[in-house]
Short mmCIF file of C-alpha atoms in Angstrom, two decimals:
data_model
loop_
_atom_site.label_atom_id
_atom_site.label_comp_id
_atom_site.label_asym_id
_atom_site.label_seq_id
_atom_site.Cartn_x
_atom_site.Cartn_y
_atom_site.Cartn_z
CA UNK N 8 -55.32 36.20 -47.66
CA UNK N 9 -55.70 39.97 -47.86
CA UNK N 10 -55.70 41.91 -51.12
CA UNK N 11 -55.21 45.64 -50.62
CA UNK N 12 -56.15 47.61 -53.73
CA UNK N 13 -55.36 51.30 -53.83
CA UNK N 14 -57.96 53.97 -54.40
CA UNK N 15 -59.05 54.55 -57.11
CA UNK N 16 -58.32 50.96 -58.21
CA UNK N 17 -58.92 51.75 -61.88
CA UNK N 18 -55.91 54.07 -61.94
CA UNK N 19 -53.68 52.80 -59.16
CA UNK N 20 -51.54 49.87 -60.27
CA UNK N 21 -50.25 48.74 -56.87
CA UNK N 22 -51.78 45.77 -55.07
CA UNK N 23 -50.48 44.61 -51.71
CA UNK N 24 -50.92 40.90 -51.06
CA UNK N 25 -50.83 39.76 -47.44
CA UNK N 26 -50.68 36.09 -46.55
CA UNK N 27 -51.44 34.77 -43.11
CA UNK N 28 -49.94 31.87 -41.23
CA UNK N 29 -52.60 29.54 -42.67
CA UNK N 30 -52.44 30.84 -46.25
CA UNK N 31 -51.42 28.15 -48.70
CA UNK N 32 -48.48 29.13 -50.88
CA UNK N 33 -50.26 27.95 -54.02
CA UNK N 34 -53.34 30.05 -53.20
CA UNK N 35 -51.22 33.15 -52.75
CA UNK N 36 -49.37 32.40 -56.00
CA UNK N 37 -52.66 31.96 -57.87
CA UNK N 38 -54.03 35.30 -56.63
CA UNK N 39 -50.73 37.01 -57.43
CA UNK N 40 -50.72 35.57 -60.96
CA UNK N 41 -54.37 36.55 -61.55
CA UNK N 42 -53.79 40.09 -60.28
CA UNK N 43 -50.72 40.46 -62.47
CA UNK N 44 -51.97 38.89 -65.70
CA UNK N 45 -55.69 39.63 -65.62
CA UNK N 46 -55.85 42.88 -63.67
CA UNK N 47 -52.52 44.38 -64.67
CA UNK N 48 -51.52 45.03 -61.08
CA UNK N 49 -48.02 45.33 -59.71
CA UNK N 50 -48.19 42.96 -56.77
CA UNK N 51 -46.14 43.45 -53.61
CA UNK N 52 -46.11 40.76 -50.95
CA UNK N 53 -46.17 42.19 -47.44
CA UNK N 54 -46.80 41.35 -43.80
CA UNK N 55 -49.96 42.12 -41.85
CA UNK N 56 -48.72 45.26 -40.13
CA UNK N 57 -50.49 48.61 -39.62
CA UNK N 58 -50.88 50.22 -43.04
CA UNK N 59 -49.01 47.37 -44.72
CA UNK N 60 -46.14 48.93 -46.69
CA UNK N 61 -47.44 51.70 -48.93
CA UNK N 62 -49.85 53.33 -46.48
CA UNK N 63 -47.32 53.06 -43.68
CA UNK N 64 -44.82 55.03 -45.72
CA UNK N 65 -47.36 57.11 -47.65
CA UNK N 66 -49.32 58.58 -44.75
CA UNK N 67 -46.12 59.73 -43.07
CA UNK N 68 -44.80 61.13 -46.33
CA UNK N 69 -48.05 63.01 -47.03
CA UNK N 70 -48.26 64.44 -43.51
CA UNK N 71 -44.66 65.66 -43.53
CA UNK N 72 -44.75 66.99 -47.10
CA UNK N 73 -48.01 68.93 -46.63
CA UNK N 74 -46.91 70.39 -43.28
CA UNK N 75 -43.49 71.43 -44.62
CA UNK N 76 -44.92 72.89 -47.83
CA UNK N 77 -47.37 74.96 -45.80
CA UNK N 78 -44.65 76.06 -43.35
CA UNK N 79 -42.40 77.14 -46.22
CA UNK N 80 -45.22 78.94 -48.02
CA UNK N 81 -44.88 76.81 -51.16
CA UNK N 82 -47.67 76.76 -53.69
CA UNK N 83 -49.30 73.42 -54.47
CA UNK N 84 -47.56 73.41 -57.84
CA UNK N 85 -44.14 74.11 -56.29
CA UNK N 86 -44.55 71.39 -53.67
CA UNK N 87 -45.75 68.83 -56.21
CA UNK N 88 -42.82 69.68 -58.51
CA UNK N 89 -40.31 69.19 -55.69
CA UNK N 90 -41.90 66.24 -53.88
CA UNK N 91 -42.84 64.22 -56.89
CA UNK N 92 -40.97 62.71 -59.77
CA UNK N 93 -37.54 64.00 -58.62
CA UNK N 94 -37.94 61.96 -55.41
CA UNK N 95 -39.35 58.85 -57.08
CA UNK N 96 -42.85 59.68 -55.89
CA UNK N 97 -45.90 59.37 -58.17
CA UNK N 98 -45.90 62.02 -60.88
CA UNK N 99 -48.96 63.61 -59.28
CA UNK N 100 -46.84 64.89 -56.39
CA UNK N 101 -48.08 64.96 -52.81
CA UNK N 102 -51.06 67.26 -53.24
CA UNK N 103 -52.10 65.68 -56.52
CA UNK N 104 -51.92 62.21 -54.98
CA UNK N 105 -54.02 63.35 -52.02
CA UNK N 106 -56.63 64.67 -54.46
CA UNK N 107 -56.58 61.42 -56.44
CA UNK N 108 -56.92 59.17 -53.39
CA UNK N 109 -59.41 61.44 -51.66
CA UNK N 110 -58.65 63.96 -48.94
CA UNK N 111 -61.45 62.50 -46.84
CA UNK N 112 -59.55 59.20 -46.55
CA UNK N 113 -56.58 60.81 -44.77
CA UNK N 114 -58.23 61.22 -41.34
CA UNK N 115 -59.69 57.69 -41.48
CA UNK N 116 -56.37 56.18 -42.45
CA UNK N 117 -54.59 58.11 -39.70
CA UNK N 118 -57.14 56.99 -37.08
CA UNK N 119 -56.74 53.38 -38.17
CA UNK N 120 -52.96 53.60 -38.01
CA UNK N 121 -52.94 55.24 -34.58
CA UNK N 122 -55.16 52.50 -33.11
CA UNK N 123 -52.59 49.86 -34.06
CA UNK N 124 -49.22 51.57 -33.73
CA UNK N 125 -47.09 51.50 -30.58
CA UNK N 126 -47.03 54.57 -28.33
CA UNK N 127 -43.48 55.48 -29.35
CA UNK N 128 -44.05 55.32 -33.12
CA UNK N 129 -42.71 58.44 -34.94
CA UNK N 130 -45.95 58.82 -36.91
CA UNK N 131 -47.68 59.97 -33.72
CA UNK N 132 -45.61 63.18 -33.85
CA UNK N 133 -47.10 63.95 -37.28
CA UNK N 134 -50.63 62.62 -36.71
CA UNK N 135 -52.57 65.89 -36.67
CA UNK N 136 -54.42 66.43 -39.94
CA UNK N 137 -53.67 70.02 -41.08
CA UNK N 138 -56.55 72.41 -40.33
CA UNK N 139 -56.73 73.40 -44.00
CA UNK N 140 -57.39 69.79 -45.02
CA UNK N 141 -60.01 69.41 -42.28
CA UNK N 142 -61.81 72.54 -43.53
CA UNK N 143 -61.61 71.39 -47.14
CA UNK N 144 -63.18 68.04 -46.23
CA UNK N 145 -65.93 69.72 -44.18
CA UNK N 146 -66.72 71.97 -47.15
CA UNK N 147 -66.94 69.02 -49.57
CA UNK N 148 -63.55 69.53 -51.20
CA UNK N 149 -62.40 65.92 -51.03
CA UNK N 150 -60.31 65.84 -54.18
CA UNK N 151 -61.27 64.52 -57.59
CA UNK N 152 -64.36 62.72 -56.30
CA UNK N 153 -65.82 65.82 -54.63
CA UNK N 154 -66.05 69.50 -55.45
CA UNK N 155 -62.32 69.53 -56.11
CA UNK N 156 -59.20 69.69 -54.02
CA UNK N 157 -55.83 71.31 -54.19
#
């Protein structure tokens, strides 16, 4: 049984719960109930696939949104206003969410995904971490947990 908490767990409500072929249904139900009632988590059951559900969608969304915002010359505030609440995305928007999670996690998550995804997966076309984000990480600007972020 895999429990995937989102970073930072204190603020992120989502918990992905992944059962394996040998996971007992009652064990999974007990963990789900505990996470819901005791930890206040919104539990989503998912399969053991690269990135599970949220990271699989989220990393692609972040990569595309950041690249397009930069290409269009949008400010961080403009991009977060457009790609945020109006699209059903966390109220932080794309840049705010990246700061909350930690910019330094993006390259690690991408590397992990690329190791497990098939050669023809569309994420591979968007896999390059923007140079600006790479420089920010190198300079210690990793988001809320570092010197700052966007």
